[in-house]
Amino acid sequence: MDSTTGTALTASATDVKRLSNAFCHAKLLLTAGELGLFEDLEQHGPSTQEELSARVGLHARAARDFLHGLVLLGLLDLEGDRYRNSRAASATLVPGAPDYIGGFLHRANHMLYPAWAKLTDAVTSGRPQTAGAKDAGAFLRMLGDPAQRGQYLQMMDSANGLVAPHLAEAYDWRQVGDVLDVGGCRGNLVSQLLLRFPGLKASVYDLAPLAGAFAEHTERLGVADRATFHAGDFFAETPLPVTADVVVMGHVLHNWSPEQRAYLVKKAYAAVRPGGALLIYDAVLPEEPADLARTLVSLNMLLVTEGGSEYTAAECGRWLSEAGCQDVSTRPLGPTDTLIIGRR
């Protein structure tokens, strides 16, 4: 099977063996990220094996093979005896880069990689395989720990930062007065929209421990004068305490069971002012198996949540219909997500 498209291959024994070792490729990348190797090379420039090993702590027995593995993955370039970041690594794996996904790497390395080792248990029991998924207070305790909160914020920024440019093009924001991002974390998505559309105002509705991070982030990006944070729990408050021309729920619904999604969609749609729209995006599943990456995201949700998974556009359309929406449209949102628009 082609790991990028999910299409079937006429596989030899060698192909199947290579597929069985695909986790090795991922761990090379995740370990390099954990060691800060890409950031180090960006800072110090092309370096020999010995120089790089001394700075990031590679053992002499492992260094050559480890670095050559990263070269063969296309993450490092080797010129003579010096290694440097490839163009792709510089663009995505160095803090401050436009498409930085370091938050993804941390989550994959410390949460998903161990959880996938328990996939057999997950697919036979239907239960998550991470401790936090079974502990209702674990998420709030994580937000209360500055180090863990920082890693979580980076992960969320990595996710919505890639979506924001596509969302800016997928909807006519010039006709919108204000937008509410439900579950919008520290406001990175709406901040990107505010930077692009000077006439727009924005709010984020999320848990109270994120209020300080929201204030700092929007101030740093220069949009604090047009951004407001509303603290609350979207399962506890009915209706939502704020309305807007456009309400966004991105990478939210896949965390919850189908019954909870229907409930959240109804509440979010009720917060849309007449003439506005509810924008929902996730790695929405096709009706037939055609996208391996999205299927893997859905399995991730099995491993780390009590009831979450990805869902189809038709399922989301039913939740919108139950909420009273009669005008639903769907369109791609970049390479990894789908946007579902419910107009009011």
mmCIF file of C-alpha atoms in Angstrom:
data_model
loop_
_atom_site.group_PDB
_atom_site.id
_atom_site.type_symbol
_atom_site.label_atom_id
_atom_site.label_comp_id
_atom_site.label_asym_id
_atom_site.label_seq_id
_atom_site.Cartn_x
_atom_site.Cartn_y
_atom_site.Cartn_z
ATOM 1 C CA MET A 1 0.000 0.000 0.000
ATOM 2 C CA ASP A 2 1.267 3.483 -0.892
ATOM 3 C CA SER A 3 1.597 5.320 2.452
ATOM 4 C CA THR A 4 0.695 8.686 0.948
ATOM 5 C CA THR A 5 -2.285 7.804 -1.207
ATOM 6 C CA GLY A 6 -3.588 4.626 0.343
ATOM 7 C CA THR A 7 -3.727 2.912 -3.050
ATOM 8 C CA ALA A 8 -3.015 -0.796 -3.270
ATOM 9 C CA LEU A 9 0.332 -1.965 -4.569
ATOM 10 C CA THR A 10 1.175 -5.237 -6.252
ATOM 11 C CA ALA A 11 3.357 -6.067 -3.288
ATOM 12 C CA SER A 12 6.315 -8.393 -3.187
ATOM 13 C CA ALA A 13 7.607 -9.877 0.039
ATOM 14 C CA THR A 14 10.184 -7.078 0.074
ATOM 15 C CA ASP A 15 7.467 -4.439 -0.201
ATOM 16 C CA VAL A 16 5.517 -5.962 2.663
ATOM 17 C CA LYS A 17 8.653 -6.216 4.804
ATOM 18 C CA ARG A 18 9.436 -2.557 4.103
ATOM 19 C CA LEU A 19 5.914 -1.616 5.128
ATOM 20 C CA SER A 20 6.272 -3.575 8.363
ATOM 21 C CA ASN A 21 9.325 -1.452 9.205
ATOM 22 C CA ALA A 22 7.759 1.917 8.348
ATOM 23 C CA PHE A 23 7.687 2.791 12.047
ATOM 24 C CA CYS A 24 11.494 2.972 11.884
ATOM 25 C CA HIS A 25 11.264 5.908 9.458
ATOM 26 C CA ALA A 26 8.962 7.781 11.797
ATOM 27 C CA LYS A 27 11.160 7.187 14.826
ATOM 28 C CA LEU A 28 14.237 8.527 13.033
ATOM 29 C CA LEU A 29 12.408 11.816 12.510
ATOM 30 C CA LEU A 30 10.881 11.920 15.995
ATOM 31 C CA THR A 31 14.191 11.222 17.708
ATOM 32 C CA ALA A 32 15.985 13.879 15.667
ATOM 33 C CA GLY A 33 13.287 16.361 16.685
ATOM 34 C CA GLU A 34 13.575 15.366 20.334
ATOM 35 C CA LEU A 35 17.340 15.901 20.241
ATOM 36 C CA GLY A 36 16.922 19.360 18.703
ATOM 37 C CA LEU A 37 19.064 18.306 15.744
ATOM 38 C CA PHE A 38 17.327 20.436 13.098
ATOM 39 C CA GLU A 39 17.342 23.552 15.259
ATOM 40 C CA ASP A 40 21.019 22.976 16.047
ATOM 41 C CA LEU A 41 22.006 22.692 12.387
ATOM 42 C CA GLU A 42 20.018 25.784 11.479
ATOM 43 C CA GLN A 43 21.858 27.696 14.185
ATOM 44 C CA HIS A 44 25.401 26.397 13.540
ATOM 45 C CA GLY A 45 25.285 25.705 9.812
ATOM 46 C CA PRO A 46 26.826 22.732 7.973
ATOM 47 C CA SER A 47 28.600 20.479 10.463
ATOM 48 C CA THR A 48 30.646 17.321 10.517
ATOM 49 C CA GLN A 49 29.448 14.172 12.211
ATOM 50 C CA GLU A 50 31.809 14.828 15.105
ATOM 51 C CA GLU A 51 30.697 18.448 15.563
ATOM 52 C CA LEU A 52 27.030 17.597 15.434
ATOM 53 C CA SER A 53 27.436 14.579 17.718
ATOM 54 C CA ALA A 54 29.195 16.654 20.357
ATOM 55 C CA ARG A 55 26.474 19.318 20.341
ATOM 56 C CA VAL A 56 23.338 17.118 20.398
ATOM 57 C CA GLY A 57 24.759 14.094 22.227
ATOM 58 C CA LEU A 58 25.032 11.335 19.597
ATOM 59 C CA HIS A 59 27.096 8.279 20.553
ATOM 60 C CA ALA A 60 29.943 7.435 18.192
ATOM 61 C CA ARG A 61 28.539 3.961 17.545
ATOM 62 C CA ALA A 62 25.183 5.363 16.352
ATOM 63 C CA ALA A 63 26.005 8.709 14.779
ATOM 64 C CA ARG A 64 26.873 7.687 11.211
ATOM 65 C CA ASP A 65 23.880 5.412 10.666
ATOM 66 C CA PHE A 66 21.477 7.784 12.389
ATOM 67 C CA LEU A 67 22.559 10.767 10.295
ATOM 68 C CA HIS A 68 22.672 8.751 7.082
ATOM 69 C CA GLY A 69 19.125 7.567 7.803
ATOM 70 C CA LEU A 70 17.996 11.192 8.000
ATOM 71 C CA VAL A 71 19.779 11.916 4.715
ATOM 72 C CA LEU A 72 17.979 9.017 3.042
ATOM 73 C CA LEU A 73 14.640 10.312 4.364
ATOM 74 C CA GLY A 74 15.337 13.650 2.700
ATOM 75 C CA LEU A 75 15.624 15.544 5.989
ATOM 76 C CA LEU A 76 19.375 16.207 5.863
ATOM 77 C CA ASP A 77 21.748 16.907 2.980
ATOM 78 C CA LEU A 78 25.333 15.641 3.020
ATOM 79 C CA GLU A 79 27.986 17.587 1.120
ATOM 80 C CA GLY A 80 31.470 16.210 1.544
ATOM 81 C CA ASP A 81 31.716 15.457 5.246
ATOM 82 C CA ARG A 82 29.207 18.091 6.372
ATOM 83 C CA TYR A 83 25.508 17.743 7.115
ATOM 84 C CA ARG A 84 22.927 20.492 6.776
ATOM 85 C CA ASN A 85 19.152 20.675 6.941
ATOM 86 C CA SER A 86 17.336 19.905 3.728
ATOM 87 C CA ARG A 87 15.005 22.560 2.371
ATOM 88 C CA ALA A 88 12.017 20.623 3.722
ATOM 89 C CA ALA A 89 13.533 20.368 7.212
ATOM 90 C CA SER A 90 14.365 24.086 7.319
ATOM 91 C CA ALA A 91 10.797 24.966 6.342
ATOM 92 C CA THR A 92 9.019 22.651 8.786
ATOM 93 C CA LEU A 93 11.273 21.468 11.599
ATOM 94 C CA VAL A 94 13.015 24.630 12.809
ATOM 95 C CA PRO A 95 11.242 26.815 15.408
ATOM 96 C CA GLY A 96 10.093 30.052 13.822
ATOM 97 C CA ALA A 97 9.872 28.598 10.307
ATOM 98 C CA PRO A 98 6.666 29.463 8.422
ATOM 99 C CA ASP A 99 5.396 25.865 8.374
ATOM 100 C CA TYR A 100 6.926 24.720 11.674
ATOM 101 C CA ILE A 101 5.324 21.491 12.931
ATOM 102 C CA GLY A 102 7.442 20.849 16.008
ATOM 103 C CA GLY A 103 4.308 20.645 18.129
ATOM 104 C CA PHE A 104 3.122 17.745 15.990
ATOM 105 C CA LEU A 105 6.448 15.962 16.461
ATOM 106 C CA HIS A 106 6.309 16.266 20.233
ATOM 107 C CA ARG A 107 2.760 14.867 20.375
ATOM 108 C CA ALA A 108 3.593 12.068 17.961
ATOM 109 C CA ASN A 109 6.721 11.089 19.862
ATOM 110 C CA HIS A 110 5.398 11.238 23.414
ATOM 111 C CA MET A 111 1.723 10.352 22.989
ATOM 112 C CA LEU A 112 0.929 8.710 19.662
ATOM 113 C CA TYR A 113 4.010 6.526 19.208
ATOM 114 C CA PRO A 114 3.530 4.751 22.584
ATOM 115 C CA ALA A 115 -0.235 4.513 22.008
ATOM 116 C CA TRP A 116 0.149 2.882 18.593
ATOM 117 C CA ALA A 117 2.166 0.120 20.251
ATOM 118 C CA LYS A 118 -1.152 -0.813 21.897
ATOM 119 C CA LEU A 119 -3.247 -0.722 18.725
ATOM 120 C CA THR A 120 -4.220 -4.393 19.087
ATOM 121 C CA ASP A 121 -5.787 -3.620 22.462
ATOM 122 C CA ALA A 122 -7.560 -0.576 21.022
ATOM 123 C CA VAL A 123 -9.111 -2.290 18.006
ATOM 124 C CA THR A 124 -10.293 -5.262 20.056
ATOM 125 C CA SER A 125 -11.656 -3.272 23.008
ATOM 126 C CA GLY A 126 -12.686 0.056 21.447
ATOM 127 C CA ARG A 127 -10.974 1.796 24.346
ATOM 128 C CA PRO A 128 -8.287 4.513 24.321
ATOM 129 C CA GLN A 129 -4.732 3.587 25.217
ATOM 130 C CA THR A 130 -3.474 6.772 26.873
ATOM 131 C CA ALA A 131 -3.918 7.420 30.580
ATOM 132 C CA GLY A 132 -5.184 10.964 30.093
ATOM 133 C CA ALA A 133 -8.107 9.846 27.945
ATOM 134 C CA LYS A 134 -9.599 7.962 30.894
ATOM 135 C CA ASP A 135 -9.058 10.749 33.450
ATOM 136 C CA ALA A 136 -11.516 13.642 33.215
ATOM 137 C CA GLY A 137 -9.209 15.996 35.108
ATOM 138 C CA ALA A 138 -6.020 15.162 33.215
ATOM 139 C CA PHE A 139 -6.481 17.857 30.562
ATOM 140 C CA LEU A 140 -6.957 20.629 33.123
ATOM 141 C CA ARG A 141 -3.943 19.407 35.099
ATOM 142 C CA MET A 142 -1.907 19.473 31.883
ATOM 143 C CA LEU A 143 -2.953 23.071 31.255
ATOM 144 C CA GLY A 144 -1.891 23.912 34.805
ATOM 145 C CA ASP A 145 1.677 22.723 34.166
ATOM 146 C CA PRO A 146 3.619 25.476 32.332
ATOM 147 C CA ALA A 147 5.913 23.052 30.491
ATOM 148 C CA GLN A 148 3.117 20.770 29.311
ATOM 149 C CA ARG A 149 0.897 23.737 28.471
ATOM 150 C CA GLY A 150 3.658 25.206 26.313
ATOM 151 C CA GLN A 151 4.001 21.958 24.371
ATOM 152 C CA TYR A 152 0.229 21.741 23.905
ATOM 153 C CA LEU A 153 0.059 25.322 22.613
ATOM 154 C CA GLN A 154 2.829 24.625 20.107
ATOM 155 C CA MET A 155 0.981 21.543 18.906
ATOM 156 C CA MET A 156 -2.259 23.474 18.440
ATOM 157 C CA ASP A 157 -0.456 26.320 16.660
ATOM 158 C CA SER A 158 1.172 23.772 14.355
ATOM 159 C CA ALA A 159 -2.244 22.379 13.442
ATOM 160 C CA ASN A 160 -4.267 25.535 12.940
ATOM 161 C CA GLY A 161 -1.356 27.521 11.518
ATOM 162 C CA LEU A 162 -1.335 25.213 8.494
ATOM 163 C CA VAL A 163 -5.102 25.535 8.085
ATOM 164 C CA ALA A 164 -5.377 29.315 8.466
ATOM 165 C CA PRO A 165 -4.155 30.338 4.964
ATOM 166 C CA HIS A 166 -6.593 27.901 3.357
ATOM 167 C CA LEU A 167 -9.487 29.065 5.533
ATOM 168 C CA ALA A 168 -8.713 32.667 4.615
ATOM 169 C CA GLU A 169 -9.238 31.764 0.940
ATOM 170 C CA ALA A 170 -12.191 29.398 1.384
ATOM 171 C CA TYR A 171 -14.660 31.945 2.765
ATOM 172 C CA ASP A 172 -15.478 35.583 1.929
ATOM 173 C CA TRP A 173 -14.224 37.226 5.123
ATOM 174 C CA ARG A 174 -14.591 40.723 3.671
ATOM 175 C CA GLN A 175 -18.330 40.472 4.359
ATOM 176 C CA VAL A 176 -17.865 39.310 7.975
ATOM 177 C CA GLY A 177 -17.928 41.612 10.992
ATOM 178 C CA ASP A 178 -16.789 39.144 13.629
ATOM 179 C CA VAL A 179 -15.812 35.500 14.027
ATOM 180 C CA LEU A 180 -16.001 33.206 17.046
ATOM 181 C CA ASP A 181 -13.611 30.239 17.252
ATOM 182 C CA VAL A 182 -15.102 27.600 19.573
ATOM 183 C CA GLY A 183 -12.234 25.649 21.103
ATOM 184 C CA GLY A 184 -9.791 28.118 19.568
ATOM 185 C CA CYS A 185 -7.009 27.646 22.158
ATOM 186 C CA ARG A 186 -4.808 30.753 22.355
ATOM 187 C CA GLY A 187 -6.288 32.320 19.249
ATOM 188 C CA ASN A 188 -3.653 31.494 16.668
ATOM 189 C CA LEU A 189 -6.167 30.740 13.900
ATOM 190 C CA VAL A 190 -8.230 33.879 14.397
ATOM 191 C CA SER A 191 -5.063 35.944 14.784
ATOM 192 C CA GLN A 192 -3.958 34.881 11.309
ATOM 193 C CA LEU A 193 -7.359 35.938 9.964
ATOM 194 C CA LEU A 194 -7.160 39.275 11.791
ATOM 195 C CA LEU A 195 -3.724 39.966 10.315
ATOM 196 C CA ARG A 196 -5.104 39.399 6.841
ATOM 197 C CA PHE A 197 -8.478 41.182 7.224
ATOM 198 C CA PRO A 198 -8.131 44.516 9.072
ATOM 199 C CA GLY A 199 -11.899 45.040 9.342
ATOM 200 C CA LEU A 200 -12.507 41.755 11.142
ATOM 201 C CA LYS A 201 -12.955 41.247 14.885
ATOM 202 C CA ALA A 202 -12.601 37.883 16.633
ATOM 203 C CA SER A 203 -13.406 35.963 19.798
ATOM 204 C CA VAL A 204 -12.226 32.648 21.160
ATOM 205 C CA TYR A 205 -14.298 30.473 23.471
ATOM 206 C CA ASP A 206 -12.230 27.975 25.439
ATOM 207 C CA LEU A 207 -11.259 26.854 28.929
ATOM 208 C CA ALA A 208 -10.261 29.504 31.469
ATOM 209 C CA PRO A 209 -6.595 28.383 31.906
ATOM 210 C CA LEU A 210 -5.954 29.450 28.296
ATOM 211 C CA ALA A 211 -6.937 33.086 28.828
ATOM 212 C CA GLY A 212 -3.418 34.243 29.735
ATOM 213 C CA ALA A 213 -1.842 32.477 26.771
ATOM 214 C CA PHE A 214 -4.480 34.057 24.498
ATOM 215 C CA ALA A 215 -3.676 37.550 25.801
ATOM 216 C CA GLU A 216 0.076 37.047 25.345
ATOM 217 C CA HIS A 217 -0.241 35.520 21.873
ATOM 218 C CA THR A 218 -2.608 38.109 20.428
ATOM 219 C CA GLU A 219 -0.507 40.922 21.914
ATOM 220 C CA ARG A 220 2.661 39.462 20.391
ATOM 221 C CA LEU A 221 0.975 39.251 16.974
ATOM 222 C CA GLY A 222 -0.366 42.786 17.229
ATOM 223 C CA VAL A 223 -4.090 41.953 17.108
ATOM 224 C CA ALA A 224 -5.070 42.151 20.789
ATOM 225 C CA ASP A 225 -7.205 45.256 20.207
ATOM 226 C CA ARG A 226 -9.547 43.214 17.959
ATOM 227 C CA ALA A 227 -9.501 39.907 19.860
ATOM 228 C CA THR A 228 -11.527 38.816 22.917
ATOM 229 C CA PHE A 229 -11.352 35.667 25.024
ATOM 230 C CA HIS A 230 -14.475 34.104 26.558
ATOM 231 C CA ALA A 231 -13.812 31.463 29.222
ATOM 232 C CA GLY A 232 -16.175 28.533 29.602
ATOM 233 C CA ASP A 233 -16.972 24.855 29.070
ATOM 234 C CA PHE A 234 -19.001 24.214 25.919
ATOM 235 C CA PHE A 235 -20.640 21.157 27.446
ATOM 236 C CA ALA A 236 -21.675 23.034 30.588
ATOM 237 C CA GLU A 237 -22.950 26.351 29.206
ATOM 238 C CA THR A 238 -26.219 26.539 27.284
ATOM 239 C CA PRO A 239 -26.418 28.533 25.133
ATOM 240 C CA LEU A 240 -22.904 29.697 24.308
ATOM 241 C CA PRO A 241 -22.350 33.101 25.956
ATOM 242 C CA VAL A 242 -21.431 34.893 22.726
ATOM 243 C CA THR A 243 -22.747 35.069 19.153
ATOM 244 C CA ALA A 244 -20.981 36.001 15.920
ATOM 245 C CA ASP A 245 -21.457 36.391 12.188
ATOM 246 C CA VAL A 246 -19.282 33.321 11.666
ATOM 247 C CA VAL A 247 -18.631 30.537 14.177
ATOM 248 C CA VAL A 248 -15.700 28.161 13.598
ATOM 249 C CA MET A 249 -15.218 24.670 15.036
ATOM 250 C CA GLY A 250 -11.946 23.277 13.752
ATOM 251 C CA HIS A 251 -10.351 20.006 14.878
ATOM 252 C CA VAL A 252 -12.923 19.887 17.677
ATOM 253 C CA LEU A 253 -15.698 17.473 16.750
ATOM 254 C CA HIS A 254 -13.356 14.536 16.136
ATOM 255 C CA ASN A 255 -12.540 14.509 19.870
ATOM 256 C CA TRP A 256 -16.067 13.456 20.815
ATOM 257 C CA SER A 257 -18.660 10.746 20.270
ATOM 258 C CA PRO A 258 -21.331 11.136 17.547
ATOM 259 C CA GLU A 259 -23.954 12.060 20.150
ATOM 260 C CA GLN A 260 -21.703 14.729 21.646
ATOM 261 C CA ARG A 261 -20.886 16.093 18.174
ATOM 262 C CA ALA A 262 -24.572 16.534 17.373
ATOM 263 C CA TYR A 263 -25.004 18.401 20.665
ATOM 264 C CA LEU A 264 -22.028 20.694 19.999
ATOM 265 C CA VAL A 265 -23.077 21.422 16.420
ATOM 266 C CA LYS A 266 -26.545 22.434 17.625
ATOM 267 C CA LYS A 267 -25.066 24.829 20.209
ATOM 268 C CA ALA A 268 -22.559 26.303 17.778
ATOM 269 C CA TYR A 269 -25.173 26.782 15.048
ATOM 270 C CA ALA A 270 -27.432 28.576 17.534
ATOM 271 C CA ALA A 271 -24.569 31.049 18.169
ATOM 272 C CA VAL A 272 -24.502 32.080 14.476
ATOM 273 C CA ARG A 273 -26.345 35.313 13.756
ATOM 274 C CA PRO A 274 -28.908 35.276 10.925
ATOM 275 C CA GLY A 275 -27.164 35.537 7.568
ATOM 276 C CA GLY A 276 -23.973 34.044 8.955
ATOM 277 C CA ALA A 277 -22.423 30.580 8.882
ATOM 278 C CA LEU A 278 -20.976 27.786 10.971
ATOM 279 C CA LEU A 279 -17.625 26.580 9.592
ATOM 280 C CA ILE A 280 -16.560 23.080 10.633
ATOM 281 C CA TYR A 281 -13.293 21.475 9.579
ATOM 282 C CA ASP A 282 -11.580 18.192 10.342
ATOM 283 C CA ALA A 283 -9.841 15.397 8.426
ATOM 284 C CA VAL A 284 -13.271 14.378 7.159
ATOM 285 C CA LEU A 285 -13.436 10.799 5.890
ATOM 286 C CA PRO A 286 -14.490 9.892 2.331
ATOM 287 C CA GLU A 287 -17.441 7.535 2.028
ATOM 288 C CA GLU A 288 -15.162 4.794 0.645
ATOM 289 C CA PRO A 289 -11.584 4.001 1.753
ATOM 290 C CA ALA A 290 -9.546 6.427 -0.370
ATOM 291 C CA ASP A 291 -7.305 8.425 1.974
ATOM 292 C CA LEU A 292 -4.943 6.528 4.260
ATOM 293 C CA ALA A 293 -3.733 9.662 6.070
ATOM 294 C CA ARG A 294 -7.266 10.546 7.202
ATOM 295 C CA THR A 295 -7.960 6.976 8.259
ATOM 296 C CA LEU A 296 -4.817 7.073 10.405
ATOM 297 C CA VAL A 297 -5.966 10.329 12.009
ATOM 298 C CA SER A 298 -9.247 8.620 12.875
ATOM 299 C CA LEU A 299 -7.369 5.718 14.462
ATOM 300 C CA ASN A 300 -5.340 8.267 16.426
ATOM 301 C CA MET A 301 -8.608 9.477 17.939
ATOM 302 C CA LEU A 302 -9.493 5.893 18.894
ATOM 303 C CA LEU A 303 -6.192 5.647 20.738
ATOM 304 C CA VAL A 304 -6.335 8.957 22.625
ATOM 305 C CA THR A 305 -10.036 9.755 23.262
ATOM 306 C CA GLU A 306 -13.007 8.018 24.862
ATOM 307 C CA GLY A 307 -15.343 8.374 21.882
ATOM 308 C CA GLY A 308 -13.625 10.324 19.147
ATOM 309 C CA SER A 309 -12.982 9.529 15.480
ATOM 310 C CA GLU A 310 -13.125 11.260 12.148
ATOM 311 C CA TYR A 311 -16.504 11.329 10.377
ATOM 312 C CA THR A 312 -17.986 11.764 6.916
ATOM 313 C CA ALA A 313 -19.435 14.920 5.408
ATOM 314 C CA ALA A 314 -22.818 13.214 5.258
ATOM 315 C CA GLU A 315 -22.742 12.559 9.002
ATOM 316 C CA CYS A 316 -21.882 16.183 9.686
ATOM 317 C CA GLY A 317 -24.644 17.267 7.322
ATOM 318 C CA ARG A 318 -27.149 15.298 9.410
ATOM 319 C CA TRP A 319 -25.991 17.036 12.602
ATOM 320 C CA LEU A 320 -26.405 20.406 10.906
ATOM 321 C CA SER A 321 -29.836 19.434 9.635
ATOM 322 C CA GLU A 322 -30.871 18.388 13.136
ATOM 323 C CA ALA A 323 -29.687 21.814 14.321
ATOM 324 C CA GLY A 324 -32.023 23.485 11.818
ATOM 325 C CA CYS A 325 -29.581 24.221 8.998
ATOM 326 C CA GLN A 326 -30.941 23.782 5.471
ATOM 327 C CA ASP A 327 -27.977 25.150 3.481
ATOM 328 C CA VAL A 328 -24.871 22.948 3.746
ATOM 329 C CA SER A 329 -21.882 22.904 1.410
ATOM 330 C CA THR A 330 -18.534 21.102 1.488
ATOM 331 C CA ARG A 331 -15.159 21.920 -0.014
ATOM 332 C CA PRO A 332 -11.506 20.890 0.407
ATOM 333 C CA LEU A 333 -9.472 22.856 2.940
ATOM 334 C CA GLY A 334 -5.857 22.360 1.989
ATOM 335 C CA PRO A 335 -4.408 18.876 1.551
ATOM 336 C CA THR A 336 -5.441 17.397 4.909
ATOM 337 C CA ASP A 337 -8.841 18.822 5.884
ATOM 338 C CA THR A 338 -12.375 19.358 4.611
ATOM 339 C CA LEU A 339 -14.500 22.454 5.287
ATOM 340 C CA ILE A 340 -18.227 22.023 5.894
ATOM 341 C CA ILE A 341 -20.253 25.244 5.791
ATOM 342 C CA GLY A 342 -23.703 25.499 7.360
ATOM 343 C CA ARG A 343 -25.343 28.823 6.471
ATOM 344 C CA ARG A 344 -28.039 30.379 8.596
#
